[in-house]
CSV table of C-alpha atoms in Angstrom, one decimal:
chain,number,residue,atom,x,y,z
C,730,UNK,CA,28.5,6.3,19.8
C,731,UNK,CA,26.2,8.7,17.6
C,732,UNK,CA,24.6,6.5,14.4
C,733,UNK,CA,23.1,8.5,11.8
C,734,UNK,CA,20.4,7.9,9.2
C,735,UNK,CA,19.3,9.3,6.2
C,736,UNK,CA,17.0,9.2,3.7
C,737,UNK,CA,15.5,10.9,0.5
C,738,UNK,CA,13.0,9.2,-1.5
C,739,UNK,CA,14.3,9.6,-5.4
C,740,UNK,CA,17.7,9.5,-7.0
C,741,UNK,CA,16.9,12.8,-8.3
C,742,UNK,CA,17.6,14.5,-4.1
C,743,UNK,CA,20.9,15.5,-2.8
C,744,UNK,CA,22.1,13.2,0.5
C,745,UNK,CA,24.8,15.9,0.9
C,746,UNK,CA,22.2,18.2,3.2
C,747,UNK,CA,21.7,15.2,5.6
C,748,UNK,CA,24.8,13.6,5.5
C,749,UNK,CA,26.8,17.2,6.6
C,750,UNK,CA,23.9,17.7,9.2
C,751,UNK,CA,24.5,14.7,11.1
C,752,UNK,CA,28.6,14.8,10.4
C,753,UNK,CA,28.1,17.9,12.2
C,754,UNK,CA,26.6,16.6,15.1
C,755,UNK,CA,29.0,13.9,15.7
C,756,UNK,CA,27.9,11.1,14.0
C,757,UNK,CA,30.9,8.3,13.4
C,758,UNK,CA,28.8,6.1,11.0
C,759,UNK,CA,25.9,7.0,8.2
C,760,UNK,CA,23.5,4.8,7.2
C,761,UNK,CA,21.6,5.8,4.3
C,762,UNK,CA,18.3,5.2,2.4
C,763,UNK,CA,16.7,6.1,-1.5
C,764,UNK,CA,13.4,4.6,-1.0
C,765,UNK,CA,10.0,6.4,0.1
C,766,UNK,CA,8.7,7.2,3.1
C,767,UNK,CA,6.2,4.8,2.8
C,768,UNK,CA,8.1,1.8,1.9
C,769,UNK,CA,8.7,-0.7,4.6
C,770,UNK,CA,11.8,-2.8,3.6
C,771,UNK,CA,14.3,0.2,4.0
C,772,UNK,CA,17.8,-1.9,4.5
C,773,UNK,CA,20.1,1.5,5.5
C,774,UNK,CA,17.5,1.4,8.4
C,775,UNK,CA,17.4,-2.0,9.2
C,776,UNK,CA,21.7,-1.7,9.4
C,777,UNK,CA,21.5,1.3,11.4
C,778,UNK,CA,19.1,-0.1,14.2
C,779,UNK,CA,21.4,-3.5,14.3
C,780,UNK,CA,24.2,-1.6,14.6
C,781,UNK,CA,23.2,0.4,17.8
C,782,UNK,CA,24.0,-0.8,21.1
C,783,UNK,CA,22.8,0.0,24.9
C,784,UNK,CA,24.0,3.6,25.3
C,785,UNK,CA,24.5,4.7,21.4
C,786,UNK,CA,22.4,7.4,20.1
C,787,UNK,CA,20.3,7.0,16.7
C,788,UNK,CA,20.6,10.6,15.1
C,789,UNK,CA,18.2,11.6,12.1
C,790,UNK,CA,18.0,15.2,10.0
C,791,UNK,CA,14.6,15.6,10.5
C,792,UNK,CA,11.8,13.5,11.9
C,793,UNK,CA,9.6,12.5,8.8
C,794,UNK,CA,13.4,10.9,7.8
C,795,UNK,CA,12.6,7.9,10.0
C,796,UNK,CA,9.2,6.9,10.2
C,797,UNK,CA,7.0,5.9,8.0
C,798,UNK,CA,4.1,7.5,10.0
C,799,UNK,CA,3.7,8.9,13.4
C,800,UNK,CA,2.7,5.3,14.6
C,801,UNK,CA,5.5,3.4,13.1
C,802,UNK,CA,8.4,6.6,14.3
C,803,UNK,CA,6.8,6.0,18.0
C,804,UNK,CA,7.3,2.3,17.7
C,805,UNK,CA,10.4,2.6,16.4
C,806,UNK,CA,11.7,5.0,18.8
C,807,UNK,CA,10.2,2.9,21.6
C,808,UNK,CA,12.1,-0.1,20.4
C,809,UNK,CA,15.3,2.1,20.4
C,810,UNK,CA,14.0,2.8,24.5
C,811,UNK,CA,13.5,-0.5,25.6
C,812,UNK,CA,17.2,-1.2,24.2
C,813,UNK,CA,18.4,1.8,25.7
C,814,UNK,CA,19.3,3.1,22.5
C,815,UNK,CA,18.8,7.1,22.5
C,816,UNK,CA,16.9,9.0,19.6
C,817,UNK,CA,17.6,12.6,18.5
C,818,UNK,CA,16.1,14.6,15.7
C,819,UNK,CA,18.4,17.5,15.0
C,820,UNK,CA,15.7,19.8,13.2
C,821,UNK,CA,13.1,19.6,15.6
C,822,UNK,CA,15.6,19.7,18.6
C,823,UNK,CA,14.6,16.1,20.0
C,824,UNK,CA,16.5,14.1,22.6
C,825,UNK,CA,14.7,11.3,24.0
C,826,UNK,CA,17.8,11.5,26.7
C,827,UNK,CA,16.1,14.2,27.9
C,828,UNK,CA,13.2,14.6,30.0
C,829,UNK,CA,11.9,16.8,27.9
C,830,UNK,CA,12.3,15.1,24.8
C,831,UNK,CA,10.9,12.3,26.3
C,832,UNK,CA,7.5,14.6,27.5
C,833,UNK,CA,7.6,15.4,23.3
C,834,UNK,CA,7.7,11.7,22.4
C,835,UNK,CA,5.0,11.0,25.6
C,836,UNK,CA,2.8,13.7,23.5
C,837,UNK,CA,3.3,12.2,20.3
C,838,UNK,CA,2.3,8.6,21.8
C,839,UNK,CA,-1.6,10.5,22.8
C,840,UNK,CA,-2.0,12.3,19.6
C,841,UNK,CA,-1.7,9.2,17.4
C,842,UNK,CA,-3.8,7.3,20.0
C,843,UNK,CA,-6.4,9.5,19.9
C,844,UNK,CA,-5.8,9.7,16.1
C,845,UNK,CA,-6.8,6.0,15.9
C,846,UNK,CA,-9.9,6.3,18.1
C,847,UNK,CA,-11.1,9.4,15.8
C,848,UNK,CA,-10.8,6.7,13.0
C,849,UNK,CA,-12.3,3.9,14.2
C,850,UNK,CA,-15.3,6.3,15.8
C,851,UNK,CA,-15.6,7.8,12.0
C,852,UNK,CA,-16.0,3.9,10.8
C,853,UNK,CA,-18.7,2.7,13.1
C,854,UNK,CA,-20.6,6.1,12.3
C,855,UNK,CA,-20.2,5.6,8.6
C,856,UNK,CA,-21.3,1.6,8.9
C,857,UNK,CA,-24.2,2.9,10.9
C,858,UNK,CA,-25.4,5.5,8.8
C,859,UNK,CA,-25.2,3.2,5.4
C,860,UNK,CA,-27.3,0.4,7.5
C,861,UNK,CA,-29.9,3.4,8.3
C,862,UNK,CA,-30.1,3.9,4.1
C,863,UNK,CA,-30.6,-0.1,3.7
C,864,UNK,CA,-26.6,-0.4,2.8
C,865,UNK,CA,-24.9,-3.6,4.2
C,866,UNK,CA,-20.8,-3.6,4.5
C,867,UNK,CA,-18.6,-6.3,3.8
C,868,UNK,CA,-17.8,-8.0,1.2
C,869,UNK,CA,-20.2,-8.9,-2.3
C,870,UNK,CA,-21.8,-12.1,-2.2
C,871,UNK,CA,-20.4,-14.5,-4.5
C,872,UNK,CA,-23.6,-16.1,-5.1
C,873,UNK,CA,-26.6,-13.8,-5.7
C,874,UNK,CA,-30.6,-15.5,-5.6
C,875,UNK,CA,-29.9,-16.5,-9.8
C,876,UNK,CA,-26.9,-18.3,-9.1
C,877,UNK,CA,-28.4,-20.2,-6.2
C,878,UNK,CA,-31.5,-20.9,-8.4
C,879,UNK,CA,-29.4,-22.1,-11.0
C,880,UNK,CA,-27.2,-24.4,-8.8
C,881,UNK,CA,-30.3,-26.1,-7.4
C,882,UNK,CA,-31.7,-26.9,-10.8
C,883,UNK,CA,-28.3,-28.4,-11.4
C,884,UNK,CA,-28.1,-30.4,-8.5
C,885,UNK,CA,-31.3,-31.9,-9.0
C,886,UNK,CA,-29.2,-33.8,-11.9
C,887,UNK,CA,-27.6,-37.0,-10.6
C,888,UNK,CA,-25.2,-36.4,-13.3
C,889,UNK,CA,-23.8,-33.0,-12.0
C,890,UNK,CA,-20.8,-33.6,-9.3
C,891,UNK,CA,-20.6,-30.6,-6.6
C,892,UNK,CA,-17.3,-29.5,-8.6
C,893,UNK,CA,-18.9,-29.2,-12.1
C,894,UNK,CA,-21.8,-27.2,-10.1
C,895,UNK,CA,-19.2,-25.1,-8.5
C,896,UNK,CA,-17.2,-25.0,-11.9
C,897,UNK,CA,-20.3,-23.9,-13.7
C,898,UNK,CA,-20.7,-21.0,-11.4
C,899,UNK,CA,-17.7,-19.8,-10.9
C,900,UNK,CA,-17.7,-20.9,-7.2
C,901,UNK,CA,-15.7,-22.8,-4.5
C,902,UNK,CA,-17.4,-26.3,-3.6
C,903,UNK,CA,-17.0,-24.8,0.1
C,904,UNK,CA,-18.9,-21.8,-1.2
C,905,UNK,CA,-21.5,-23.8,-3.2
C,906,UNK,CA,-22.0,-26.0,0.1
C,907,UNK,CA,-23.0,-23.1,2.2
C,908,UNK,CA,-25.3,-21.3,0.1
C,909,UNK,CA,-26.8,-24.7,-0.8
C,910,UNK,CA,-27.1,-26.4,2.8
C,911,UNK,CA,-30.5,-25.3,3.9
C,912,UNK,CA,-31.9,-27.6,0.3
C,913,UNK,CA,-32.7,-31.0,1.1
C,914,UNK,CA,-31.1,-33.1,-1.3
C,915,UNK,CA,-27.3,-33.5,-0.5
C,916,UNK,CA,-24.9,-32.6,-3.5
C,917,UNK,CA,-23.5,-35.5,-5.1
C,918,UNK,CA,-19.8,-35.4,-4.4
C,919,UNK,CA,-17.3,-35.8,-7.7
C,920,UNK,CA,-17.2,-39.5,-8.5
C,921,UNK,CA,-14.5,-41.5,-7.3
C,922,UNK,CA,-12.5,-44.6,-7.5
C,923,UNK,CA,-13.7,-46.9,-5.0
C,924,UNK,CA,-10.8,-48.4,-3.4
C,925,UNK,CA,-10.4,-52.3,-2.1
C,926,UNK,CA,-10.8,-52.9,2.1
């Protein structure tokens, strides 16, 4: 069975072109979505994937109607192949049940892997260049030297509990403990009612 899937991004667009092409290709059922390509949850696509059985073929008008990205497209088609379900894109003339179609998808997979490696390489190079200029990556520290000094002064007063100090500085108690750990004096715990043994 041929199962069609069509998607448009906005209600201003029209599904008729895709529906007609899928019908002409022999699709017995067609599922649709009105959603941007980046949308993760697409009910029509989910229903189409659930409908497919071994030996069926998922048909789309164009590759970008199915995948949010090249990686998502490859993963989706790979999942279909593992279920022995074919895939066909009408505009690009790709059909994974043919040797030529499988070759095209292997090339796509290699390109996606190459793109991911380039991104990782550029990220590493950027971090190294930033370090050489004296900048460190990561999130900014929650407590700077002024806050640490204030916390240490407050914690010398036994009337201040760790919860009070953390609240006054605007951090969690765990963050406060982490920054004051080198301090010799223990941080007084929050007052609690002692329970009889």
